[in-house]
PDB file of C-alpha atoms in Angstrom:
ATOM      1  CA  MET Q  58      73.533 106.913 -81.071  1.00 72.00           C
ATOM      2  CA  LEU Q  59      73.313 105.546 -77.584  1.00 75.00           C
ATOM      3  CA  GLN Q  60      71.161 107.033 -74.871  1.00 77.00           C
ATOM      4  CA  GLY Q  61      70.722 106.107 -71.302  1.00 78.00           C
ATOM      5  CA  ILE Q  62      69.005 107.250 -68.129  1.00 72.00           C
ATOM      6  CA  GLY Q  63      69.626 106.401 -64.481  1.00 74.00           C
ATOM      7  CA  ALA Q  64      72.280 103.572 -64.195  1.00 77.00           C
ATOM      8  CA  ALA Q  65      72.726 103.332 -67.933  1.00 79.00           C
ATOM      9  CA  SER Q  66      73.598 106.962 -68.012  1.00 82.00           C
ATOM     10  CA  VAL Q  67      76.237 106.535 -65.410  1.00 86.00           C
ATOM     11  CA  TRP Q  68      77.748 103.560 -67.194  1.00 86.00           C
ATOM     12  CA  LEU Q  69      77.841 105.618 -70.531  1.00 88.00           C
ATOM     13  CA  THR Q  70      79.375 108.597 -68.937  1.00 90.00           C
ATOM     14  CA  ALA Q  71      82.132 106.256 -67.513  1.00 92.00           C
ATOM     15  CA  HIS Q  72      82.885 104.213 -70.635  1.00 88.00           C
ATOM     16  CA  ALA Q  73      81.697 106.033 -73.749  1.00 90.00           C
ATOM     17  CA  ARG Q  74      83.854 108.598 -75.627  1.00 88.00           C
ATOM     18  CA  ARG Q  75      82.746 110.791 -78.469  1.00 87.00           C
ATOM     19  CA  GLY Q  76      83.698 109.363 -81.792  1.00 89.00           C
ATOM     20  CA  GLU Q  77      84.870 105.991 -80.327  1.00 89.00           C
ATOM     21  CA  ARG Q  78      83.175 102.815 -81.039  1.00 89.00           C
ATOM     22  CA  ILE Q  79      81.617 100.920 -78.109  1.00 85.00           C
ATOM     23  CA  ALA Q  80      80.542  97.325 -78.114  1.00 84.00           C
ATOM     24  CA  VAL Q  81      76.982  96.529 -76.914  1.00 78.00           C
ATOM     25  CA  GLU Q  82      75.567  93.087 -76.171  1.00 80.00           C
ATOM     26  CA  GLU Q  83      71.878  92.435 -75.877  1.00 80.00           C
ATOM     27  CA  ALA Q  84      70.528  89.952 -73.485  1.00 87.00           C
ATOM     28  CA  VAL Q  85      66.913  89.275 -72.243  1.00 88.00           C
ATOM     29  CA  ARG Q  86      66.787  88.659 -68.510  1.00 87.00           C
ATOM     30  CA  ASP Q  87      64.060  87.858 -66.134  1.00 84.00           C
ATOM     31  CA  THR Q  88      63.360  89.842 -62.961  1.00 80.00           C
ATOM     32  CA  ALA Q  89      65.825  87.652 -60.989  1.00 89.00           C
ATOM     33  CA  GLY Q  90      68.627  88.582 -63.553  1.00 89.00           C
ATOM     34  CA  ARG Q  91      68.641  85.143 -65.113  1.00 94.00           C
ATOM     35  CA  ARG Q  92      69.213  85.052 -68.984  1.00 94.00           C
ATOM     36  CA  VAL Q  93      66.087  84.015 -70.864  1.00 93.00           C
ATOM     37  CA  ARG Q  94      66.805  81.511 -73.685  1.00 92.00           C
ATOM     38  CA  LEU Q  95      64.725  82.295 -76.739  1.00 91.00           C
ATOM     39  CA  ASP Q  96      63.712  79.982 -79.675  1.00 90.00           C
ATOM     40  CA  ALA Q  97      62.031  80.424 -83.015  1.00 88.00           C
ATOM     41  CA  ASP Q  98      58.568  80.386 -81.500  1.00 85.00           C
ATOM     42  CA  ASP Q  99      59.324  83.379 -79.261  1.00 84.00           C
ATOM     43  CA  SER Q 100      58.463  86.996 -80.089  1.00 78.00           C
ATOM     44  CA  ILE Q 101      59.657  90.059 -78.333  1.00 79.00           C
ATOM     45  CA  VAL Q 102      58.067  93.375 -78.532  1.00 79.00           C
ATOM     46  CA  SER Q 103      59.496  96.620 -77.176  1.00 77.00           C
ATOM     47  CA  ALA Q 104      56.880  98.081 -74.935  1.00 87.00           C
ATOM     48  CA  ALA Q 105      56.796 100.004 -71.667  1.00 90.00           C
ATOM     49  CA  PRO Q 106      55.569 100.726 -69.220  1.00 94.00           C
ATOM     50  CA  THR Q 107      53.370  98.137 -67.673  1.00 95.00           C
ATOM     51  CA  LEU Q 108      49.826  99.619 -67.170  1.00 97.00           C
ATOM     52  CA  VAL Q 109      47.940  96.909 -65.403  1.00 98.00           C
ATOM     53  CA  LYS Q 110      49.327  93.979 -63.445  1.00 97.00           C
ATOM     54  CA  ASP Q 111      47.187  91.226 -61.988  1.00 97.00           C
ATOM     55  CA  GLY Q 112      44.001  93.449 -62.461  1.00 97.00           C
ATOM     56  CA  ARG Q 113      45.449  96.491 -60.793  1.00 97.00           C
ATOM     57  CA  ILE Q 114      46.863  99.673 -62.111  1.00 96.00           C
ATOM     58  CA  ALA Q 115      50.653  99.252 -61.689  1.00 95.00           C
ATOM     59  CA  ILE Q 116      52.640 102.039 -63.538  1.00 94.00           C
ATOM     60  CA  ASP Q 117      56.309 102.469 -62.618  1.00 90.00           C
ATOM     61  CA  ALA Q 118      57.769 104.424 -65.595  1.00 86.00           C
ATOM     62  CA  ALA Q 119      60.930 105.191 -63.699  1.00 83.00           C
ATOM     63  CA  ALA Q 120      61.682 101.590 -62.905  1.00 83.00           C
ATOM     64  CA  GLU Q 121      61.009 100.511 -66.548  1.00 84.00           C
ATOM     65  CA  GLY Q 122      63.183 103.274 -67.841  1.00 78.00           C
ATOM     66  CA  THR Q 123      60.710 105.429 -69.618  1.00 83.00           C
ATOM     67  CA  LEU Q 124      60.966 108.289 -67.247  1.00 82.00           C
ATOM     68  CA  ASP Q 125      63.906 109.610 -65.261  1.00 80.00           C
ATOM     69  CA  PRO Q 126      62.597 111.334 -61.982  1.00 81.00           C
ATOM     70  CA  GLU Q 127      65.928 113.149 -61.637  1.00 80.00           C
ATOM     71  CA  HIS Q 128      65.869 114.618 -65.095  1.00 78.00           C
ATOM     72  CA  LEU Q 129      62.142 115.259 -65.769  1.00 78.00           C
ATOM     73  CA  SER Q 130      62.882 116.480 -69.286  1.00 76.00           C
ATOM     74  CA  PHE Q 131      63.420 112.870 -70.255  1.00 71.00           C
ATOM     75  CA  GLY Q 132      60.037 111.150 -70.672  1.00 79.00           C
ATOM     76  CA  TYR Q 133      57.846 113.453 -68.443  1.00 79.00           C
ATOM     77  CA  ALA Q 134      55.710 114.939 -71.363  1.00 79.00           C
ATOM     78  CA  TRP Q 135      55.466 111.433 -72.919  1.00 81.00           C
ATOM     79  CA  SER Q 136      54.406 109.914 -69.602  1.00 86.00           C
ATOM     80  CA  ASN Q 137      52.313 112.575 -67.901  1.00 87.00           C
ATOM     81  CA  VAL Q 138      50.831 114.599 -70.772  1.00 90.00           C
ATOM     82  CA  ARG Q 139      48.122 113.409 -72.979  1.00 94.00           C
ATOM     83  CA  GLN Q 140      49.313 111.697 -76.114  1.00 94.00           C
ATOM     84  CA  PRO Q 141      48.089 109.224 -78.743  1.00 96.00           C
ATOM     85  CA  ARG Q 142      48.734 105.762 -77.469  1.00 95.00           C
ATOM     86  CA  THR Q 143      48.520 102.049 -78.372  1.00 95.00           C
ATOM     87  CA  MET Q 144      48.012  99.526 -75.608  1.00 96.00           C
ATOM     88  CA  ALA Q 145      47.952  95.776 -75.460  1.00 96.00           C
ATOM     89  CA  GLY Q 146      46.534  93.615 -72.801  1.00 97.00           C
ATOM     90  CA  LEU Q 147      45.242  90.219 -71.825  1.00 97.00           C
ATOM     91  CA  ASP Q 148      41.791  89.314 -70.261  1.00 98.00           C
ATOM     92  CA  LYS Q 149      41.547  86.629 -67.532  1.00 97.00           C
ATOM     93  CA  ARG Q 150      40.986  84.131 -70.203  1.00 97.00           C
ATOM     94  CA  GLY Q 151      44.229  84.966 -72.055  1.00 95.00           C
ATOM     95  CA  ARG Q 152      42.597  86.805 -74.920  1.00 96.00           C
ATOM     96  CA  LEU Q 153      44.410  89.554 -76.562  1.00 95.00           C
ATOM     97  CA  ILE Q 154      43.110  93.133 -76.258  1.00 97.00           C
ATOM     98  CA  LEU Q 155      44.606  95.858 -78.573  1.00 96.00           C
ATOM     99  CA  ALA Q 156      43.418  99.441 -78.052  1.00 97.00           C
ATOM    100  CA  THR Q 157      44.355 102.729 -79.704  1.00 96.00           C
ATOM    101  CA  VAL Q 158      43.444 106.126 -78.652  1.00 96.00           C
ATOM    102  CA  ASP Q 159      43.971 109.149 -80.914  1.00 96.00           C
ATOM    103  CA  GLY Q 160      45.329 112.479 -79.616  1.00 95.00           C
ATOM    104  CA  ARG Q 161      46.593 115.860 -80.427  1.00 93.00           C
ATOM    105  CA  GLN Q 162      43.270 116.759 -81.902  1.00 91.00           C
ATOM    106  CA  PRO Q 163      41.746 119.517 -79.868  1.00 91.00           C
ATOM    107  CA  GLY Q 164      37.973 119.149 -79.439  1.00 90.00           C
ATOM    108  CA  VAL Q 165      38.085 115.707 -80.942  1.00 89.00           C
ATOM    109  CA  SER Q 166      40.664 113.590 -79.052  1.00 93.00           C
ATOM    110  CA  GLU Q 167      43.310 114.770 -76.614  1.00 94.00           C
ATOM    111  CA  GLY Q 168      44.928 111.374 -76.065  1.00 96.00           C
ATOM    112  CA  PHE Q 169      45.780 109.674 -72.722  1.00 96.00           C
ATOM    113  CA  THR Q 170      48.340 110.030 -70.095  1.00 94.00           C
ATOM    114  CA  LEU Q 171      49.806 106.740 -68.909  1.00 94.00           C
ATOM    115  CA  GLU Q 172      47.484 106.688 -65.888  1.00 95.00           C
ATOM    116  CA  GLU Q 173      44.372 107.302 -68.216  1.00 97.00           C
ATOM    117  CA  ALA Q 174      45.663 104.616 -70.548  1.00 97.00           C
ATOM    118  CA  ALA Q 175      45.699 102.044 -67.680  1.00 97.00           C
ATOM    119  CA  ARG Q 176      42.255 103.145 -66.401  1.00 97.00           C
ATOM    120  CA  SER Q 177      40.999 102.613 -69.946  1.00 97.00           C
ATOM    121  CA  MET Q 178      42.283  99.062 -70.280  1.00 98.00           C
ATOM    122  CA  ARG Q 179      40.461  97.684 -67.170  1.00 96.00           C
ATOM    123  CA  PRO Q 180      36.944  98.110 -68.412  1.00 96.00           C
ATOM    124  CA  LEU Q 181      37.865  96.369 -71.584  1.00 97.00           C
ATOM    125  CA  GLY Q 182      38.690  93.336 -69.339  1.00 98.00           C
ATOM    126  CA  ALA Q 183      42.500  93.636 -69.164  1.00 98.00           C
ATOM    127  CA  VAL Q 184      44.078  92.007 -66.212  1.00 98.00           C
ATOM    128  CA  GLN Q 185      47.505  92.576 -67.721  1.00 97.00           C
ATOM    129  CA  ALA Q 186      48.248  95.492 -70.009  1.00 97.00           C
ATOM    130  CA  LEU Q 187      51.136  97.552 -71.236  1.00 95.00           C
ATOM    131  CA  ASN Q 188      51.778 100.618 -73.405  1.00 95.00           C
ATOM    132  CA  LEU Q 189      53.009  99.743 -76.878  1.00 92.00           C
ATOM    133  CA  ASP Q 190      53.745 103.039 -78.518  1.00 79.00           C
ATOM    134  CA  GLY Q 191      52.461 106.726 -78.578  1.00 84.00           C
ATOM    135  CA  GLY Q 192      52.588 109.875 -80.411  1.00 88.00           C
ATOM    136  CA  GLY Q 193      52.614 110.351 -84.202  1.00 89.00           C
ATOM    137  CA  SER Q 194      53.400 106.490 -84.808  1.00 88.00           C
ATOM    138  CA  THR Q 195      50.140 105.570 -83.183  1.00 92.00           C
ATOM    139  CA  ALA Q 196      48.139 103.865 -85.840  1.00 93.00           C
ATOM    140  CA  MET Q 197      45.879 100.776 -85.983  1.00 94.00           C
ATOM    141  CA  ALA Q 198      44.658  98.976 -89.157  1.00 93.00           C
ATOM    142  CA  VAL Q 199      41.829  96.482 -89.168  1.00 93.00           C
ATOM    143  CA  ASN Q 200      41.460  94.242 -92.222  1.00 92.00           C
ATOM    144  CA  GLY Q 201      44.052  96.472 -94.085  1.00 90.00           C
ATOM    145  CA  ARG Q 202      42.331  99.685 -93.415  1.00 94.00           C
ATOM    146  CA  LEU Q 203      43.492 102.465 -91.067  1.00 93.00           C
ATOM    147  CA  ALA Q 204      40.946 102.498 -88.176  1.00 94.00           C
ATOM    148  CA  ASN Q 205      42.111 105.671 -86.351  1.00 93.00           C
ATOM    149  CA  VAL Q 206      43.169 109.169 -87.257  1.00 92.00           C
ATOM    150  CA  THR Q 207      46.937 109.620 -86.929  1.00 92.00           C
ATOM    151  CA  SER Q 208      48.380 112.835 -85.278  1.00 92.00           C
ATOM    152  CA  ASP Q 209      51.107 113.741 -87.720  1.00 88.00           C
ATOM    153  CA  ALA Q 210      50.000 116.625 -89.940  1.00 86.00           C
ATOM    154  CA  THR Q 211      51.482 114.735 -92.978  1.00 87.00           C
ATOM    155  CA  GLY Q 212      49.363 111.645 -92.212  1.00 85.00           C
ATOM    156  CA  GLU Q 213      50.230 108.077 -91.372  1.00 88.00           C
ATOM    157  CA  ARG Q 214      54.040 107.690 -90.487  1.00 88.00           C
ATOM    158  CA  ALA Q 215      56.348 104.924 -91.680  1.00 86.00           C
ATOM    159  CA  VAL Q 216      57.431 102.781 -88.676  1.00 83.00           C
ATOM    160  CA  GLY Q 217      60.198 100.232 -88.172  1.00 76.00           C
ATOM    161  CA  ASP Q 218      58.172  97.674 -86.276  1.00 78.00           C
ATOM    162  CA  THR Q 219      54.530  96.696 -85.913  1.00 85.00           C
ATOM    163  CA  VAL Q 220      52.390  94.148 -83.970  1.00 87.00           C
ATOM    164  CA  GLN Q 221      50.289  92.092 -86.398  1.00 87.00           C
ATOM    165  CA  VAL Q 222      47.626  89.602 -85.596  1.00 88.00           C
ATOM    166  CA  VAL Q 223      47.033  87.343 -88.428  1.00 84.00           C
ATOM    167  CA  PRO Q 224      44.863  84.172 -88.869  1.00 82.00           C
TER     168      PRO Q 224
END
């Protein structure tokens, strides 16, 4: 299944037909549109939007494709309603900061909006930060043990990707 918002939605409407195959090519590009060459030492994580850039709160969920201002049903609740969230950042020395906030637990933890997530990363020392994931898949384990309370009624959810820090 393909889904798009903004320019991607326009392209899909013009080119995709129900029941027909469509070829998709993936390319990583920098902000100038140049293709980024990756090698075996590179890793990519799907994360958005940016929360903190150069020490300042810098959220543009629409530009990063996580919110469509013309169709607020896409991403509005995810962006602007408190949710469980996992964030990653770097401090001014380049050290990694990983943080998780629980949510959907009235009276215990309501979660964060994207704005609240950004504001929480700055006191931790983040000069760069982004939102990794949210909702029921938000989980953090430390030394092999779950360190937070997940929000799904059935408990910890199986996920297809993780960020792992190993020695």
